[in-house]
Amino acid sequence: TPEKRIDFFRKLEDRLALLPGAEHVALSTAVPLFGYYNDHQVFADAEFSGRNDNPTASFVMITPDYFATLGIPLREGRLFARDLERDGPPYIIINESLARRFWPKESAIGKRIGSTQNKEIEWREVIGVVADVEPVANVANPSTSLTVYKPLVQEPWSYANVLVRSRQPAALREAVRRVVSQLDPDLPLDRVGTVPQLTDEANHNLIVIAKILVGFAALGL
């Protein structure tokens, strides 16, 4: 149930934060390593008129320390409060591209953005604007440059990405596995690794092709 997911996610975050060397910990439904997804049409108050040509944005559910964990700077406003509850105010944080798209000459803070999800219109207030991020392991063009961040506590998915920032991240791999196993021994972790490791894994075929081309170039010389 959503309530049990929220309880599990909170316990997981709290225990991961106690690991030696863990500087920041967060959970999210997507990370910019492979690109965001979960796109929905978005519109500002003045723009919505039932049109089909409104832009789409990627929606990402996150916990409050997400931006600090990934080093994404806050440009304006504030971040989600740690004590925000599932039935709390409908807040969102957006990226700079979305802020410029709807309000190029004024602040986005306090404005509302609507989206159509499950055939219903949902309106949420913008409380913060963060920097744009580029997917480092995805060579394809993203489906959209616009991003909306929602509190994971208000939309708890059945899976999440575990993010831990550390000066020695590789040393925490088994520790993270143990924490998850202690909370639920039947719940597996998938694709555990550092950012460079996961990037190399995602781009393995491109790296092999590049090395082959370098080899042929050397033979040609």
Short mmCIF file of C-alpha atoms in Angstrom, two decimals, residues 32-157:
data_model
loop_
_atom_site.label_atom_id
_atom_site.label_comp_id
_atom_site.label_asym_id
_atom_site.label_seq_id
_atom_site.Cartn_x
_atom_site.Cartn_y
_atom_site.Cartn_z
CA PRO A 32 19.67 11.96 -14.75
CA LEU A 33 22.23 9.22 -15.31
CA PHE A 34 19.99 7.53 -17.88
CA GLY A 35 17.55 10.37 -18.45
CA TYR A 36 14.15 11.24 -17.04
CA TYR A 37 10.86 9.89 -18.35
CA ASN A 38 7.22 9.72 -17.15
CA ASP A 39 6.25 12.62 -19.40
CA HIS A 40 2.98 14.50 -19.03
CA GLN A 41 1.51 17.58 -20.64
CA VAL A 42 1.91 20.71 -18.52
CA PHE A 43 0.32 24.15 -18.66
CA ALA A 44 0.27 27.39 -16.72
CA ASP A 45 -2.92 29.02 -15.46
CA ALA A 46 -3.22 31.44 -18.36
CA GLU A 47 -2.29 28.92 -21.05
CA PHE A 48 -4.65 26.04 -20.43
CA SER A 49 -7.63 26.06 -22.77
CA GLY A 50 -8.03 22.40 -23.58
CA ARG A 51 -5.41 22.55 -26.31
CA ASN A 52 -3.24 19.59 -27.28
CA ASP A 53 -0.17 21.67 -28.10
CA ASN A 54 0.97 22.40 -24.55
CA PRO A 55 4.53 21.22 -23.80
CA THR A 56 5.36 17.99 -22.00
CA ALA A 57 7.61 17.67 -18.95
CA SER A 58 9.25 14.73 -17.22
CA PHE A 59 7.86 14.08 -13.73
CA VAL A 60 10.26 12.79 -11.08
CA MET A 61 9.27 11.81 -7.53
CA ILE A 62 12.03 12.59 -5.01
CA THR A 63 12.87 12.80 -1.31
CA PRO A 64 14.02 16.16 0.11
CA ASP A 65 17.80 15.55 -0.06
CA TYR A 66 17.75 14.64 -3.76
CA PHE A 67 19.31 17.87 -5.04
CA ALA A 68 22.06 17.94 -2.42
CA THR A 69 22.87 14.29 -3.14
CA LEU A 70 23.28 14.91 -6.87
CA GLY A 71 24.76 18.39 -6.52
CA ILE A 72 21.94 20.15 -8.38
CA PRO A 73 21.89 23.81 -7.26
CA LEU A 74 18.76 25.64 -6.16
CA ARG A 75 18.29 28.78 -8.27
CA GLU A 76 15.26 30.28 -6.59
CA GLY A 77 12.80 29.58 -3.80
CA ARG A 78 13.08 26.59 -1.46
CA LEU A 79 13.15 22.79 -1.40
CA PHE A 80 10.68 20.28 -0.01
CA ALA A 81 10.43 20.20 3.77
CA ARG A 82 11.50 16.97 5.47
CA ASP A 83 8.25 16.81 7.43
CA LEU A 84 6.01 17.09 4.36
CA GLU A 85 3.22 14.51 4.59
CA ARG A 86 1.24 12.61 1.98
CA ASP A 87 -1.79 14.85 2.51
CA GLY A 88 0.33 18.02 2.70
CA PRO A 89 0.20 21.02 0.35
CA PRO A 90 0.54 20.17 -3.38
CA TYR A 91 4.00 21.61 -4.02
CA ILE A 92 6.41 21.08 -6.92
CA ILE A 93 9.92 22.14 -7.86
CA ILE A 94 10.71 22.80 -11.52
CA ASN A 95 13.87 23.21 -13.57
CA GLU A 96 15.06 26.46 -15.12
CA SER A 97 13.93 25.52 -18.63
CA LEU A 98 10.34 25.07 -17.49
CA ALA A 99 10.43 28.32 -15.51
CA ARG A 100 11.68 30.20 -18.59
CA ARG A 101 9.09 28.46 -20.79
CA PHE A 102 6.13 29.73 -18.80
CA TRP A 103 7.46 32.86 -17.05
CA PRO A 104 10.46 34.22 -18.99
CA LYS A 105 10.40 37.68 -17.43
CA GLU A 106 9.14 36.99 -13.91
CA SER A 107 9.59 34.66 -10.97
CA ALA A 108 8.00 31.23 -11.09
CA ILE A 109 7.69 31.03 -7.30
CA GLY A 110 4.08 30.94 -6.18
CA LYS A 111 2.80 30.25 -9.68
CA ARG A 112 0.78 27.13 -10.46
CA ILE A 113 1.38 24.43 -13.04
CA GLY A 114 -1.29 22.02 -14.15
CA SER A 115 -0.88 18.55 -15.59
CA THR A 116 -3.22 15.87 -16.84
CA GLN A 117 -2.66 12.57 -15.05
CA ASN A 118 -5.13 9.69 -14.94
CA LYS A 119 -7.46 11.86 -17.06
CA GLU A 120 -7.74 14.40 -14.25
CA ILE A 121 -6.18 17.86 -14.03
CA GLU A 122 -3.83 18.32 -11.09
CA TRP A 123 -2.66 21.79 -10.07
CA ARG A 124 0.47 22.30 -7.97
CA GLU A 125 2.27 25.36 -6.64
CA VAL A 126 5.89 26.05 -7.60
CA ILE A 127 8.05 26.56 -4.50
CA GLY A 128 11.51 26.20 -6.05
CA VAL A 129 13.50 26.37 -9.28
CA VAL A 130 16.64 24.24 -9.74
CA ALA A 131 19.30 24.04 -12.42
CA ASP A 132 18.82 21.94 -15.55
CA VAL A 133 20.65 18.61 -15.67
CA GLU A 134 21.88 16.53 -18.61
CA PRO A 135 21.71 12.71 -18.68
CA VAL A 136 25.36 11.61 -18.68
CA ALA A 137 24.83 8.01 -19.82
CA ASN A 138 22.14 8.56 -22.43
CA VAL A 139 23.42 9.39 -25.91
CA ALA A 140 19.92 9.91 -27.34
CA ASN A 141 18.16 13.25 -27.18
CA PRO A 142 15.81 13.49 -24.18
CA SER A 143 12.10 13.48 -24.89
CA THR A 144 11.81 16.90 -23.23
CA SER A 145 14.06 19.45 -21.52
CA LEU A 146 11.36 20.37 -19.00
CA THR A 147 11.28 18.73 -15.57
CA VAL A 148 8.83 18.70 -12.66
CA TYR A 149 9.91 17.32 -9.28
CA LYS A 150 7.22 16.06 -6.89
CA PRO A 151 7.58 14.75 -3.31
CA LEU A 152 7.91 10.97 -3.28
CA VAL A 153 5.86 10.90 -0.08
CA GLN A 154 2.86 12.21 -2.05
CA GLU A 155 3.27 9.75 -4.93
CA PRO A 156 5.09 6.66 -3.62
CA TRP A 157 5.90 4.36 -6.52
#
